[in-house]
mmCIF file of C-alpha atoms in Angstrom:
data_model
loop_
_atom_site.group_PDB
_atom_site.id
_atom_site.type_symbol
_atom_site.label_atom_id
_atom_site.label_comp_id
_atom_site.label_asym_id
_atom_site.label_seq_id
_atom_site.Cartn_x
_atom_site.Cartn_y
_atom_site.Cartn_z
ATOM 1 C CA UNK A 1 0.541 0.153 0.155
ATOM 2 C CA UNK A 2 0.983 3.387 -1.025
ATOM 3 C CA UNK A 3 2.324 5.774 1.855
ATOM 4 C CA UNK A 4 -0.164 8.436 2.510
ATOM 5 C CA UNK A 5 1.431 10.390 4.824
ATOM 6 C CA UNK A 6 0.057 12.478 7.202
ATOM 7 C CA UNK A 7 -3.190 13.096 5.217
ATOM 8 C CA UNK A 8 -4.717 10.688 2.617
ATOM 9 C CA UNK A 9 -5.026 11.308 -1.134
ATOM 10 C CA UNK A 10 -8.558 10.973 -1.394
ATOM 11 C CA UNK A 11 -8.597 13.967 0.697
ATOM 12 C CA UNK A 12 -6.477 15.802 -1.784
ATOM 13 C CA UNK A 13 -8.437 18.572 -3.395
ATOM 14 C CA UNK A 14 -6.863 18.026 -7.148
ATOM 15 C CA UNK A 15 -7.730 14.501 -6.737
ATOM 16 C CA UNK A 16 -11.232 14.349 -5.857
ATOM 17 C CA UNK A 17 -13.380 11.961 -8.062
ATOM 18 C CA UNK A 18 -10.623 11.448 -10.282
ATOM 19 C CA UNK A 19 -7.464 9.756 -11.456
ATOM 20 C CA UNK A 20 -5.533 12.962 -12.445
ATOM 21 C CA UNK A 21 -5.829 16.421 -11.734
ATOM 22 C CA UNK A 22 -7.212 18.043 -14.638
ATOM 23 C CA UNK A 23 -4.370 19.248 -17.789
ATOM 24 C CA UNK A 24 -3.653 22.135 -18.350
ATOM 25 C CA UNK A 25 -4.692 24.012 -21.037
ATOM 26 C CA UNK A 26 -2.067 25.862 -23.420
ATOM 27 C CA UNK A 27 -3.367 29.087 -22.486
ATOM 28 C CA UNK A 28 -2.253 31.082 -25.528
ATOM 29 C CA UNK A 29 0.659 33.304 -26.620
ATOM 30 C CA UNK A 30 0.054 35.896 -24.098
ATOM 31 C CA UNK A 31 -0.657 33.590 -20.624
ATOM 32 C CA UNK A 32 3.273 32.040 -22.033
ATOM 33 C CA UNK A 33 4.617 35.524 -21.887
ATOM 34 C CA UNK A 34 3.440 36.275 -18.483
ATOM 35 C CA UNK A 35 4.704 33.243 -16.697
ATOM 36 C CA UNK A 36 7.877 33.395 -18.605
ATOM 37 C CA UNK A 37 7.993 36.791 -17.393
ATOM 38 C CA UNK A 38 7.643 36.046 -13.694
ATOM 39 C CA UNK A 39 10.914 33.540 -14.597
ATOM 40 C CA UNK A 40 12.800 36.308 -15.777
ATOM 41 C CA UNK A 41 11.832 38.295 -12.800
ATOM 42 C CA UNK A 42 13.560 35.471 -11.460
ATOM 43 C CA UNK A 43 16.623 35.565 -13.390
ATOM 44 C CA UNK A 44 17.300 38.752 -12.479
ATOM 45 C CA UNK A 45 17.559 38.409 -8.975
ATOM 46 C CA UNK A 46 19.934 35.475 -9.834
ATOM 47 C CA UNK A 47 21.739 38.063 -11.626
ATOM 48 C CA UNK A 48 22.280 40.517 -8.822
ATOM 49 C CA UNK A 49 23.635 37.386 -7.347
ATOM 50 C CA UNK A 50 26.368 36.561 -9.201
ATOM 51 C CA UNK A 51 24.727 33.754 -10.420
ATOM 52 C CA UNK A 52 24.044 32.386 -13.717
ATOM 53 C CA UNK A 53 20.849 33.954 -14.712
ATOM 54 C CA UNK A 54 18.151 31.094 -15.477
ATOM 55 C CA UNK A 55 14.542 31.897 -13.602
ATOM 56 C CA UNK A 56 12.096 29.214 -13.343
ATOM 57 C CA UNK A 57 8.284 28.961 -12.163
ATOM 58 C CA UNK A 58 5.736 25.774 -12.245
ATOM 59 C CA UNK A 59 2.475 26.193 -12.759
ATOM 60 C CA UNK A 60 -1.167 24.310 -12.603
ATOM 61 C CA UNK A 61 -3.781 25.968 -14.624
ATOM 62 C CA UNK A 62 -3.175 29.644 -12.642
ATOM 63 C CA UNK A 63 -1.308 28.687 -9.323
ATOM 64 C CA UNK A 64 1.886 29.161 -9.279
ATOM 65 C CA UNK A 65 3.627 26.437 -7.027
ATOM 66 C CA UNK A 66 7.174 27.278 -7.169
ATOM 67 C CA UNK A 67 9.754 29.838 -8.635
ATOM 68 C CA UNK A 68 13.495 30.096 -8.447
ATOM 69 C CA UNK A 69 16.416 31.213 -9.482
ATOM 70 C CA UNK A 70 19.501 29.236 -10.590
ATOM 71 C CA UNK A 71 22.364 29.050 -6.816
ATOM 72 C CA UNK A 72 24.635 26.726 -6.935
ATOM 73 C CA UNK A 73 27.266 29.599 -6.404
ATOM 74 C CA UNK A 74 25.223 30.116 -2.863
ATOM 75 C CA UNK A 75 24.826 27.029 -1.911
ATOM 76 C CA UNK A 76 27.571 25.123 -3.442
ATOM 77 C CA UNK A 77 25.680 22.868 -4.944
ATOM 78 C CA UNK A 78 26.099 21.623 -8.951
ATOM 79 C CA UNK A 79 22.226 20.629 -8.782
ATOM 80 C CA UNK A 80 20.655 24.038 -7.249
ATOM 81 C CA UNK A 81 19.704 24.595 -11.120
ATOM 82 C CA UNK A 82 16.259 27.456 -11.298
ATOM 83 C CA UNK A 83 14.089 24.191 -12.699
ATOM 84 C CA UNK A 84 15.537 21.798 -9.900
ATOM 85 C CA UNK A 85 14.549 24.455 -6.965
ATOM 86 C CA UNK A 86 11.160 25.399 -8.833
ATOM 87 C CA UNK A 87 11.087 21.967 -8.800
ATOM 88 C CA UNK A 88 11.131 20.643 -5.283
ATOM 89 C CA UNK A 89 8.912 23.810 -3.948
ATOM 90 C CA UNK A 90 6.023 23.003 -6.980
ATOM 91 C CA UNK A 91 6.466 18.739 -5.359
ATOM 92 C CA UNK A 92 6.566 20.175 -1.450
ATOM 93 C CA UNK A 93 3.302 22.643 -1.895
ATOM 94 C CA UNK A 94 1.125 19.632 -3.688
ATOM 95 C CA UNK A 95 2.535 17.306 -0.998
ATOM 96 C CA UNK A 96 2.989 15.111 -4.061
ATOM 97 C CA UNK A 97 6.247 14.118 -6.546
ATOM 98 C CA UNK A 98 4.446 13.645 -9.346
ATOM 99 C CA UNK A 99 3.587 16.882 -10.861
ATOM 100 C CA UNK A 100 1.083 15.610 -13.923
ATOM 101 C CA UNK A 101 -1.000 18.938 -15.108
ATOM 102 C CA UNK A 102 2.039 21.071 -14.049
ATOM 103 C CA UNK A 103 3.922 23.041 -16.447
ATOM 104 C CA UNK A 104 7.065 24.353 -16.069
ATOM 105 C CA UNK A 105 8.106 28.197 -17.352
ATOM 106 C CA UNK A 106 12.522 28.669 -17.927
ATOM 107 C CA UNK A 107 14.643 31.942 -19.312
ATOM 108 C CA UNK A 108 17.138 28.738 -20.548
ATOM 109 C CA UNK A 109 16.452 25.420 -22.269
ATOM 110 C CA UNK A 110 17.153 22.519 -19.751
ATOM 111 C CA UNK A 111 20.475 21.049 -19.511
ATOM 112 C CA UNK A 112 20.214 16.801 -19.337
ATOM 113 C CA UNK A 113 19.683 17.000 -15.925
ATOM 114 C CA UNK A 114 17.146 19.923 -15.203
ATOM 115 C CA UNK A 115 15.519 17.762 -18.448
ATOM 116 C CA UNK A 116 15.247 14.768 -16.676
ATOM 117 C CA UNK A 117 14.065 15.826 -13.437
ATOM 118 C CA UNK A 118 11.222 17.404 -16.093
ATOM 119 C CA UNK A 119 10.351 14.148 -17.234
ATOM 120 C CA UNK A 120 10.762 12.551 -13.785
ATOM 121 C CA UNK A 121 8.281 14.711 -12.322
ATOM 122 C CA UNK A 122 5.622 14.096 -14.630
ATOM 123 C CA UNK A 123 5.181 17.663 -16.162
ATOM 124 C CA UNK A 124 2.634 17.519 -18.963
ATOM 125 C CA UNK A 125 4.777 20.731 -20.991
ATOM 126 C CA UNK A 126 7.839 22.726 -20.765
ATOM 127 C CA UNK A 127 8.533 26.582 -21.899
ATOM 128 C CA UNK A 128 11.856 27.505 -22.594
ATOM 129 C CA UNK A 129 12.662 31.480 -23.610
ATOM 130 C CA UNK A 130 16.135 31.117 -24.722
ATOM 131 C CA UNK A 131 18.300 28.109 -26.683
ATOM 132 C CA UNK A 132 21.042 26.777 -25.233
ATOM 133 C CA UNK A 133 23.766 25.133 -27.778
ATOM 134 C CA UNK A 134 26.157 24.586 -25.536
ATOM 135 C CA UNK A 135 24.122 22.050 -22.292
ATOM 136 C CA UNK A 136 20.621 22.055 -23.855
ATOM 137 C CA UNK A 137 18.623 18.827 -23.122
ATOM 138 C CA UNK A 138 15.593 19.924 -24.651
ATOM 139 C CA UNK A 139 16.895 19.657 -28.440
ATOM 140 C CA UNK A 140 19.560 22.130 -29.131
ATOM 141 C CA UNK A 141 22.833 19.137 -27.798
ATOM 142 C CA UNK A 142 20.624 16.228 -26.758
ATOM 143 C CA UNK A 143 16.752 15.474 -26.625
ATOM 144 C CA UNK A 144 16.282 13.840 -23.228
ATOM 145 C CA UNK A 145 12.495 13.907 -23.056
ATOM 146 C CA UNK A 146 12.329 12.722 -26.931
ATOM 147 C CA UNK A 147 14.624 9.357 -25.546
ATOM 148 C CA UNK A 148 12.994 6.168 -26.759
ATOM 149 C CA UNK A 149 11.302 3.533 -24.404
ATOM 150 C CA UNK A 150 10.657 6.672 -21.520
ATOM 151 C CA UNK A 151 7.851 5.758 -19.704
ATOM 152 C CA UNK A 152 6.511 9.728 -19.984
ATOM 153 C CA UNK A 153 5.852 12.306 -22.470
ATOM 154 C CA UNK A 154 6.868 15.760 -21.884
ATOM 155 C CA UNK A 155 5.746 18.267 -24.437
ATOM 156 C CA UNK A 156 8.609 21.000 -24.728
ATOM 157 C CA UNK A 157 8.239 24.270 -26.544
ATOM 158 C CA UNK A 158 10.384 27.563 -27.189
ATOM 159 C CA UNK A 159 8.176 30.534 -26.047
ATOM 160 C CA UNK A 160 8.131 33.720 -25.570
ATOM 161 C CA UNK A 161 10.898 36.793 -24.075
ATOM 162 C CA UNK A 162 14.236 34.726 -25.769
ATOM 163 C CA UNK A 163 15.414 37.565 -26.655
ATOM 164 C CA UNK A 164 15.352 38.772 -23.419
ATOM 165 C CA UNK A 165 17.075 36.378 -21.787
ATOM 166 C CA UNK A 166 19.442 35.910 -24.468
ATOM 167 C CA UNK A 167 20.605 39.514 -23.232
ATOM 168 C CA UNK A 168 20.629 39.087 -19.520
ATOM 169 C CA UNK A 169 22.983 36.093 -19.933
ATOM 170 C CA UNK A 170 24.904 37.304 -22.462
ATOM 171 C CA UNK A 171 25.791 40.070 -20.086
ATOM 172 C CA UNK A 172 26.128 37.800 -17.328
ATOM 173 C CA UNK A 173 29.373 36.313 -18.803
ATOM 174 C CA UNK A 174 30.261 39.056 -20.568
ATOM 175 C CA UNK A 175 31.425 40.664 -17.674
ATOM 176 C CA UNK A 176 32.925 37.415 -17.043
ATOM 177 C CA UNK A 177 35.466 37.390 -19.783
#
């Protein structure tokens, strides 16, 4: 029997009377732009903290479940990418490691680790702003979500604010050289 923790799964309002929560509806370009703008604000926070400026939000419908920015240097943790931190927050908010019905918006194409985490989290959709030709795990260098044999299909698309996200990244790396 599944360990249901301090509360019963049947008490979860997101799951009441159904096998899984409702699927997100791609709300169109304006909705994607709104969520990506919030992710971009997180990326700006990362830049202020001298971190690689990547920001991320996880949502279900119109509900924000997690938001984060890269904190690799601050936490001295190579896995403290914005996506991983936001996924952790979302899983805690839902008290469930499976984030079905959720979408992730991130300012830079997820790396291999983060793309794999998105698949494992059972996200429905990932939207990224800027491509990452050096480490991109969602089509630029490798396409982790499209790996044959995976038991979960993850929708991945390039979304809005790519130029703005790329500008932040260029500013950060220009200051490093």
